[in-house]
XYZ file of C-alpha atoms in Angstrom:
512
model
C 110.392 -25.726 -13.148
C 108.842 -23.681 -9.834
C 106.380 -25.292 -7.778
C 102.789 -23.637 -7.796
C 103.119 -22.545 -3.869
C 106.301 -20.102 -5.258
C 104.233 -18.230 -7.737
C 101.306 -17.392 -4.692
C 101.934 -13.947 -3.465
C 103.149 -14.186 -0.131
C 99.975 -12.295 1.767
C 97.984 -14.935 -0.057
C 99.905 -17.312 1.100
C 99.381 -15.914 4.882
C 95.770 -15.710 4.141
C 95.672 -19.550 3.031
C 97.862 -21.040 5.819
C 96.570 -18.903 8.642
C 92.000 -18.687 9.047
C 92.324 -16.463 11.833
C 94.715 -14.146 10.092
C 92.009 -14.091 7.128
C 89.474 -13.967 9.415
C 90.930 -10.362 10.906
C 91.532 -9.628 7.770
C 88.121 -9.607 6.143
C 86.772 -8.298 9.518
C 88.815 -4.935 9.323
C 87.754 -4.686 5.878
C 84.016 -4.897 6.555
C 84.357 -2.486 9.230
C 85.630 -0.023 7.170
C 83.034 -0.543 4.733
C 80.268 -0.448 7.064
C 81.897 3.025 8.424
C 82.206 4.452 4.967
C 79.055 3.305 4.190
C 77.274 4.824 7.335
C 79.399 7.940 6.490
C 77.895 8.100 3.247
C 74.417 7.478 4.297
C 74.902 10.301 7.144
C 76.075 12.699 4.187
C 72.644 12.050 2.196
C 70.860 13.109 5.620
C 72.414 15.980 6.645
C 75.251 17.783 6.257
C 77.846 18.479 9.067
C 80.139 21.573 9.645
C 83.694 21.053 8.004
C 86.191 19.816 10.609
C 88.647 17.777 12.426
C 87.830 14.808 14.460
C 91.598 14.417 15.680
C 92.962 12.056 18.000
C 90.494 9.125 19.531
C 88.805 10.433 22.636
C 91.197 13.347 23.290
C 90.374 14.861 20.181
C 91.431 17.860 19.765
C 90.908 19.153 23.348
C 94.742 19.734 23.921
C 95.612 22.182 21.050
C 92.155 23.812 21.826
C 93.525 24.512 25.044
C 96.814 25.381 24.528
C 97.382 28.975 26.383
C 97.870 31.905 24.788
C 97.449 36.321 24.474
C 94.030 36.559 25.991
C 93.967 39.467 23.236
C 93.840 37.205 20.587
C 91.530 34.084 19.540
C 94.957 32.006 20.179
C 96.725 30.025 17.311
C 93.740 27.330 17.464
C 91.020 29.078 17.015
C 93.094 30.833 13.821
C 93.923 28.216 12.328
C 90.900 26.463 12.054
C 88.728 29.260 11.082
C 90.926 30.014 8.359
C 90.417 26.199 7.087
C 87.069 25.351 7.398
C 85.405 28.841 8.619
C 83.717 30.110 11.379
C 81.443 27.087 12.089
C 82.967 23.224 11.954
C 83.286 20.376 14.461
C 85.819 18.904 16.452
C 86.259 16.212 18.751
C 86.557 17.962 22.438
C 86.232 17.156 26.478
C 86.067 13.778 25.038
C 83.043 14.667 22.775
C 81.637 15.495 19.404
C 81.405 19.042 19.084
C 80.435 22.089 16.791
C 82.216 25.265 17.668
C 80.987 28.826 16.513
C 82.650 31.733 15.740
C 79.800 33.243 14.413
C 78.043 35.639 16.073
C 74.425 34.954 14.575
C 74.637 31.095 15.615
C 76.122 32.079 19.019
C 73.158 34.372 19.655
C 70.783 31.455 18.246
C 72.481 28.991 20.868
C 71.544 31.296 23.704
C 68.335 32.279 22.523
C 67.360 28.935 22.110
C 68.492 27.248 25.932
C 65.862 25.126 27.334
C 64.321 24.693 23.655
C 67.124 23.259 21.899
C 70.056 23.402 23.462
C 71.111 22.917 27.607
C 74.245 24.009 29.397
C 76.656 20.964 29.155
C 79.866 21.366 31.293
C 82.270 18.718 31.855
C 81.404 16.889 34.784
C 84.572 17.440 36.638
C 83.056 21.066 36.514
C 80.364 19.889 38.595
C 82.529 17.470 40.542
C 84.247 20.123 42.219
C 81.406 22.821 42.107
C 78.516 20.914 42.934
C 75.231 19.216 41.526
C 72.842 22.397 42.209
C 75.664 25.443 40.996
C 73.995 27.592 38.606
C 76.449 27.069 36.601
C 75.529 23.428 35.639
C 71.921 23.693 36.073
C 69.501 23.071 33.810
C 65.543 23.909 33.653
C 63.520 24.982 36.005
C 66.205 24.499 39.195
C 68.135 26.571 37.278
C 65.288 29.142 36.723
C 64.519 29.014 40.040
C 68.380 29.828 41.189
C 68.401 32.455 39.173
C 65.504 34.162 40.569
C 66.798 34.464 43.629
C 70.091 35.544 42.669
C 68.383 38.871 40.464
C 66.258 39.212 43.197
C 68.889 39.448 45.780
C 70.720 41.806 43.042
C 67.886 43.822 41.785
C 68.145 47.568 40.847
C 66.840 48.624 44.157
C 69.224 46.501 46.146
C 72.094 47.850 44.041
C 71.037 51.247 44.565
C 70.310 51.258 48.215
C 72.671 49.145 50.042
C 75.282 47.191 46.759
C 76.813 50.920 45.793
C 77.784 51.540 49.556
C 79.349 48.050 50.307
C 81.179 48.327 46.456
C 82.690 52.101 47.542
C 83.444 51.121 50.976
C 85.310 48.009 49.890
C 87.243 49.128 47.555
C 88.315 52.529 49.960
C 89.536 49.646 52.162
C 92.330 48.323 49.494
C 93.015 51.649 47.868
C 93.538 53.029 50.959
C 96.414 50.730 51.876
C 98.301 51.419 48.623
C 101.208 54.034 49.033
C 103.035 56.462 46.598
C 106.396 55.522 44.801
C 105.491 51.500 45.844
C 104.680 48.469 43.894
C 100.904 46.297 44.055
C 100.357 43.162 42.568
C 97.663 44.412 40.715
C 95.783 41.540 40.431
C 95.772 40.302 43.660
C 94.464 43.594 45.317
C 91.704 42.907 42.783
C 91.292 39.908 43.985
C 91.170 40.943 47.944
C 88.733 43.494 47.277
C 85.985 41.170 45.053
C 86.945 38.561 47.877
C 86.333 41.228 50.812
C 83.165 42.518 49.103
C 81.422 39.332 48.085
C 82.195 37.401 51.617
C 80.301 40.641 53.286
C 77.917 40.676 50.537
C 76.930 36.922 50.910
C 77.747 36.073 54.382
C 78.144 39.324 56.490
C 81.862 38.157 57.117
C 83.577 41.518 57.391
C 87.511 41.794 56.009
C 90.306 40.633 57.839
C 88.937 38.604 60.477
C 90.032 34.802 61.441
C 87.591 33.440 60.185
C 87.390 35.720 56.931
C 91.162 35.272 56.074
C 90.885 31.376 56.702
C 87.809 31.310 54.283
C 90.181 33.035 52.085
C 92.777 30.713 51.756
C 90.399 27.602 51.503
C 89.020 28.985 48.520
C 92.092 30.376 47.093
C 93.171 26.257 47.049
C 89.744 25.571 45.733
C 90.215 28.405 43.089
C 93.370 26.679 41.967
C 92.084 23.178 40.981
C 88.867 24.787 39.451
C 91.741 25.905 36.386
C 93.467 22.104 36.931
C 93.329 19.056 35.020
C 90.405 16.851 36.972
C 93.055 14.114 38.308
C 91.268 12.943 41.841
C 94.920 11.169 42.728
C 96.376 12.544 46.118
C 98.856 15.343 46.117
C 96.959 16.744 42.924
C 95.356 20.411 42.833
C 92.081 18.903 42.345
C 91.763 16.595 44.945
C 93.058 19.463 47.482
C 90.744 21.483 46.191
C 87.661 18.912 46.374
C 89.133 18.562 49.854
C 88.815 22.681 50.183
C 85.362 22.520 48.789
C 84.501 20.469 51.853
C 85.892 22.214 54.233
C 84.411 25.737 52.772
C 80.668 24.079 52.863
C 81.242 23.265 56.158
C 81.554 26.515 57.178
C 78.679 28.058 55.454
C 76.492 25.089 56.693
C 77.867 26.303 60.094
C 76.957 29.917 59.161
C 73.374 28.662 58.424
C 72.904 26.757 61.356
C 73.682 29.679 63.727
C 70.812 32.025 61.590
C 68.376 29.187 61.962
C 69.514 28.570 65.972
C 69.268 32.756 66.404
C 65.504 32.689 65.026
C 64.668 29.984 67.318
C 64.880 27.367 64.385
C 62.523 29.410 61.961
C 63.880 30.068 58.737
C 61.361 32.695 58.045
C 62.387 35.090 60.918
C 65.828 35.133 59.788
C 67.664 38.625 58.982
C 67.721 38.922 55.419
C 70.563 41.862 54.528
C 72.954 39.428 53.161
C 73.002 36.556 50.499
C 72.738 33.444 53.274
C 69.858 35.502 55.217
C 67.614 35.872 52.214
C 67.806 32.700 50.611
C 67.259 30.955 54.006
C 64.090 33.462 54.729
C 62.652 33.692 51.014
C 63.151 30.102 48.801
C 62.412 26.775 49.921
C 65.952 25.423 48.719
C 67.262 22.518 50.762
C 70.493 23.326 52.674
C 72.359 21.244 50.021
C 71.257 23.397 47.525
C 71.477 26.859 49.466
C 75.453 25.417 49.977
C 75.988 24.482 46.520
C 74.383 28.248 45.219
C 76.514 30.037 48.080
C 79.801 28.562 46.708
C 78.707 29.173 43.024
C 77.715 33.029 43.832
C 81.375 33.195 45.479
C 83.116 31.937 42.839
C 81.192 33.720 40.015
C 81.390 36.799 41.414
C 84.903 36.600 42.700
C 87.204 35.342 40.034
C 85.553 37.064 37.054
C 85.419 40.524 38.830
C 88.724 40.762 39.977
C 90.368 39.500 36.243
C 88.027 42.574 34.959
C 89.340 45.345 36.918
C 92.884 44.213 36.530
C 92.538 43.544 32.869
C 91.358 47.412 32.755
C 94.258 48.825 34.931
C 96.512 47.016 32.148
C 94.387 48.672 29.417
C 94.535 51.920 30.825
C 98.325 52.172 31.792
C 98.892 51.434 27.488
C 96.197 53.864 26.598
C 97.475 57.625 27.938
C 94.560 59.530 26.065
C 91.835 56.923 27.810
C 93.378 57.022 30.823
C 93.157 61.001 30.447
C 89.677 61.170 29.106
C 88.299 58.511 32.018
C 89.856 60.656 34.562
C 88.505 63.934 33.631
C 84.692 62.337 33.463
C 85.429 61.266 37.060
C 87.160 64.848 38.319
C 83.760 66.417 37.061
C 81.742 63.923 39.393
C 83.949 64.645 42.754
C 83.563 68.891 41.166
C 79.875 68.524 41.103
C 79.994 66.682 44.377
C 81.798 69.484 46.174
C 79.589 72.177 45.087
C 76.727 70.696 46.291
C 78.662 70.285 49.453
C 78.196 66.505 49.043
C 81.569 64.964 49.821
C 80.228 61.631 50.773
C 80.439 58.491 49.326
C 79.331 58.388 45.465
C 75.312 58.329 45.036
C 73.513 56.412 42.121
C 73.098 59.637 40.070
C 76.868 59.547 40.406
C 77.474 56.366 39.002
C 75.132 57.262 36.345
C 76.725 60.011 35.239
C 80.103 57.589 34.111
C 79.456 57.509 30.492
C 83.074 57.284 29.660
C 83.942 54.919 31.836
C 80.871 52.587 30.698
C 82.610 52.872 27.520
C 86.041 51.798 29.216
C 84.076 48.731 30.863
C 82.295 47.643 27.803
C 85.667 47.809 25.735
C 87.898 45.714 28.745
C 85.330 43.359 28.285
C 85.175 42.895 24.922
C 89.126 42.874 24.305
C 90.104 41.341 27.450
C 86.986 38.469 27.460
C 86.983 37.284 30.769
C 84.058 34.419 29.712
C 85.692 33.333 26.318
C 83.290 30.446 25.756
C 80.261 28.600 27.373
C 79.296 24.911 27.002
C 75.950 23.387 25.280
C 74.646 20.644 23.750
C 71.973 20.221 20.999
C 69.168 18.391 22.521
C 67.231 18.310 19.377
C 68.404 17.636 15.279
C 68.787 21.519 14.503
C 69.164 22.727 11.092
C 71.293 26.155 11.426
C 71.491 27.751 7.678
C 73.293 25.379 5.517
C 74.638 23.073 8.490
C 72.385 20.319 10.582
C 73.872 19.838 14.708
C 73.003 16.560 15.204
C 71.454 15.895 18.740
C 73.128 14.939 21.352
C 76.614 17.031 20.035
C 78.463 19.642 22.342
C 77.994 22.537 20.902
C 80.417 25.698 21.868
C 79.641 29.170 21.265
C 83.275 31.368 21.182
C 82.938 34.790 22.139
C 86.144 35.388 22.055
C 86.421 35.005 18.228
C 83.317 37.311 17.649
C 84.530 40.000 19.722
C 87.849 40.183 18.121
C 86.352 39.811 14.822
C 87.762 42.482 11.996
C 84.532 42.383 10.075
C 82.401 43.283 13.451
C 85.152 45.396 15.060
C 87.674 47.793 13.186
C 90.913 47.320 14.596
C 89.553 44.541 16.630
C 93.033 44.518 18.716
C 93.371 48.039 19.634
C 91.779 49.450 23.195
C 89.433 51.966 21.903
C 86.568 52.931 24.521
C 85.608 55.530 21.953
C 83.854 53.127 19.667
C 80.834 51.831 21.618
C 79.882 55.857 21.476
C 80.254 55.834 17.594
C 78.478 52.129 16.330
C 76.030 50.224 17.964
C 77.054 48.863 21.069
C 80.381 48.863 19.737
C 79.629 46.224 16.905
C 80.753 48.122 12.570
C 77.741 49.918 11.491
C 78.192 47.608 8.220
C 78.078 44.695 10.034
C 74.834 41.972 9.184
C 75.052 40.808 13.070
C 72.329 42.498 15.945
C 74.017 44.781 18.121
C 73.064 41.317 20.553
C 75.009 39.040 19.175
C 78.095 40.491 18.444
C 78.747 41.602 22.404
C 78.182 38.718 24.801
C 80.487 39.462 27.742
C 78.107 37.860 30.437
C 76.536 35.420 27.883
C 72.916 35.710 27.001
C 69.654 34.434 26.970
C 68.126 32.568 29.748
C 71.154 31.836 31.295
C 72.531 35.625 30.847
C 74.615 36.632 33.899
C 72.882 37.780 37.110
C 75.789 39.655 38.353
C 76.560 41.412 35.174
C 74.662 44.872 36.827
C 76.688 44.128 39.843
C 80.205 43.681 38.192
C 80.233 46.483 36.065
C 79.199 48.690 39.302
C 81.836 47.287 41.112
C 84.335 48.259 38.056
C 82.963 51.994 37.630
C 83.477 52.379 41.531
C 87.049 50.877 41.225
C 88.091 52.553 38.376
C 86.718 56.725 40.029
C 88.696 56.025 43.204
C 91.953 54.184 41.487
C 92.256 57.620 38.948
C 91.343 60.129 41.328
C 94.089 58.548 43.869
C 96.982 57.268 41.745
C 98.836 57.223 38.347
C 100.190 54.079 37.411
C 102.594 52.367 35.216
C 103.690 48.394 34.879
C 107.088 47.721 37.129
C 107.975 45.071 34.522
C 107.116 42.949 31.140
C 103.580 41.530 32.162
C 99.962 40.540 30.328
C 96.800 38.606 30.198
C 97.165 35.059 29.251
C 94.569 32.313 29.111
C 95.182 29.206 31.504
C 92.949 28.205 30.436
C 90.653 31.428 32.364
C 92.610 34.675 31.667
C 95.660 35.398 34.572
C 98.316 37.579 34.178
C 101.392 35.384 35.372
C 103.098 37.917 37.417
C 99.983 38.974 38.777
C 100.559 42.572 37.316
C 103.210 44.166 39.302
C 102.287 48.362 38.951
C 104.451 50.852 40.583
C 101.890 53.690 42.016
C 102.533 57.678 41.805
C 100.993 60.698 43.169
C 97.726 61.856 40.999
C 98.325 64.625 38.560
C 96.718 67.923 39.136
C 92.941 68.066 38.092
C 92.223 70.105 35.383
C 92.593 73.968 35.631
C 88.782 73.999 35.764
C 88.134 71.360 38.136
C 89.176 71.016 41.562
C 88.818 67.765 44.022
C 90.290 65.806 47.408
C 91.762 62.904 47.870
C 88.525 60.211 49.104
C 91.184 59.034 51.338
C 91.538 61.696 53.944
């Protein structure tokens, strides 16, 4: 006959012998009620996107991440649209967030900044670009910013003295480019946005000392902007925190000769660049005036330059736009000639570029340069069947709206032609505003205040490259996301002589 302690199962037996054990036990059991309970109760009072909470603290970031064809929305994105739709949550940067792929709740996030949502970028963004950079300012600071920088870039200014510094900067690179050789595409980009804004903002004219030191500070700064945030020595971020340093010590430098040369009055300073008219017209601190010089640089640098080489790599695929683009601009440098005007391109000129506003606006959409922005709810929002709690991340993807197939027909190809058949670009059958389904610079309050300024700087690029040069790649290269869109081998092109205008149309090289 078995004793009674046989027949106890043998967890009850731990249970019995062991309080603690049972204690743990019946612990983790009424935490899991009290979770499932709260879940429930959340549930009754409102009702979250579908989604995937992933991993504890990392989330999902990693996967989200993951590079891939800056053509395409990347395997992520796919995948989880395709399971829960185009709006559901995820755990990312460490945080609970909603992302959108739709392009009416995008538009409603921007439309809505200040009200109920505020820009919310991880703070190792503003670690390494500083407290007052537009980019991670919020409310009235950030209002402020702005102001000055779409005063600084207004139409006038753009007209009058922007369109002469553009053309005159980017004669300066095309100008050292030879017949039968190869460019690194990417990085003559690069040297011209870098050339032009260091003028633009600082008077610092190109190839200097001091200009090409500047240069490679920031290029090390550029470099751990893209790098995981480790602050351990030896990593890309701490060298470039240690770049950021030495980069706002010399525009603090710059500002303190300005000030010294108006005999310490900020008012009488010369105001014909950037540093000049922010010292003379806003009553920023010199913190601030550093931290919105830096910010300007690295806006209007990096995004730029990945433009104009993303549309050199469109253009060399796309023989017919390539064809059509250069035609538009062989009828500007015609109608320049016959008025006997073979100077350097007027605004009337520029305005004449139809076509290659259509180019632009297409190299944008497909290539997105800006694939998302970060925001958080600062208010319970109800958004049609779907509540964002307060407090949440919230991520708007243009990237997935531009490359949409129910927005865009043939969402992959390079076709300039459609933004002069639908509205702005977007399928005439499609529900969306012609605003929300092309966001290339963002929207809203916090809509881009160099987007006038880039797009001038493209059209500029783009008459003097295919006036000068045919091009084709030298080998295997395209845009990837890093997670901003590079092209890994920088986009090697092997330049040729310019074919002969058309028989009706008859130019000279802007070089001679």
């Amino acid at each position: 006959m078995s004793s009674g302690i046989e027949e106890v199962p043998h967890l009850l037996l731990l249970l019995l012998l062991s309080p603690l054990v049972a204690a743990a036990f019946f612990y983790f059991f009424f935490v899991i009620w009290c979770f499932q309970y709260q879940r429930k109760k959340t549930g009754r009072r409102r009702r979250l996107p579908p989604g995937n909470m992933g991993w504890p603290f990392l989330g999902e970031t990693i996967p989200y991440l993951k590079p891939h064809s800056a053509m395409t929305v990347g395997d992520f994105m796919k995948e989880h649209v395709s399971r829960y739709g185009k709006i559901y949550r995820s755990n990312l940067f460490g945080e609970r967030t909603i992302i959108s792929a739709d392009a009416g709740l995008n538009r409603f996030i921007l439309q809505n900044e200040g009200r109920l949502f505020e820009c919310s970028y991880p703070r190792s963004i503003g670690g390494i670009l500083g407290k007052w950079s537009m980019l991670v300012l919020v409310g009235d600071m950030h209002r402020d910013m702005r102001t000055i920088s779409l005063n600084f870039m207004s139409n006038a200014r753009l007209r009058t003295h922007l369109l002469p510094e553009v053309e005159k900067h980017t004669l300066l690179v095309l100008s050292s480019w030879n017949n039968n050789s190869l460019v690194y595409a990417q990085e003559e980009a690069k040297k011209f946005t870098f050339n032009f804004m260091a003028k633009h903002i600082m008077s610092m004219d190109p190839g200097r000392p001091e200009t090409e030191k500047l240069k490679k500070e920031y290029i090390t700064f550029m470099k751990g902007v893209v790098s995981p945030p480790f602050n351990l020595p030896g990593t890309a971020y701490r060298k470039a925190l240690q770049s950021r340093s030495s980069i706002l010590k010399f525009i603090e430098r710059k500002m303190e000769e300005r000030v010294e040369s108006s005999n310490g009055d900020r008012r009488k300073v010369e105001d014909d660049d950037l540093l000049g008219w922010v010292l003379k017209h806003s009553d920023l601190s010199n913190e601030q005036i550093l931290d919105l010089i830096l910010s300007l640089l690295f806006a209007g640098h990096e995004t730029s330059s990945v433009a104009i080489a993303l549309a050199i790599y469109f253009l060399q695929a796309s023989s017919q736009a390539l064809h059509h683009l250069r035609e538009e601009h062989f009828r500007i440098a015609k109608r320049k000639k016959e008025r006997g005007d073979e100077t350097a391109l007027c605004w009337d000129d520029y305005k004449q570029m139809d076509f290659t506003q259509c180019v632009i606006n297409e190299t944008l959409r497909l290539g997105n340069v800006v694939r998302f922005v970060h925001r958080k709810a600062i208010k319970d929002i109800r958004f049609g069947d779907y509540e964002i709690p307060s407090g949440w991340k919230v991520l708007p993807v243009f990237t997935s709206v531009h490359l949409d197939p129910s927005l865009y027909e043939e969402p992959q190809r390079f076709d300039p032609w459609r933004w002069q058949k639908g509205i702005r670009g977007c399928s005439s059958s499609s529900s969306s505003s012609s605003g929300s389904c092309f966001m290339p610079f963002g929207g809203g309050p916090r809509l881009c205040a160099g987007s006038e300024l880039a797009k001038l700087e493209m059209a500029v690029f783009l008459h003097h490259l295919t006036l000068n040069y045919r091009w084709e790649l030298a080998e295997a290269d395209e845009p990837f996301v890093f997670p901003f869109v590079d092209f890994p081998k920088r986009l090697p092109i092997k330049l040729q002589p310019p074919p002969p205008p058309p028989p009706t149309t008859t130019t000279t090289s802007y070089f001679t």
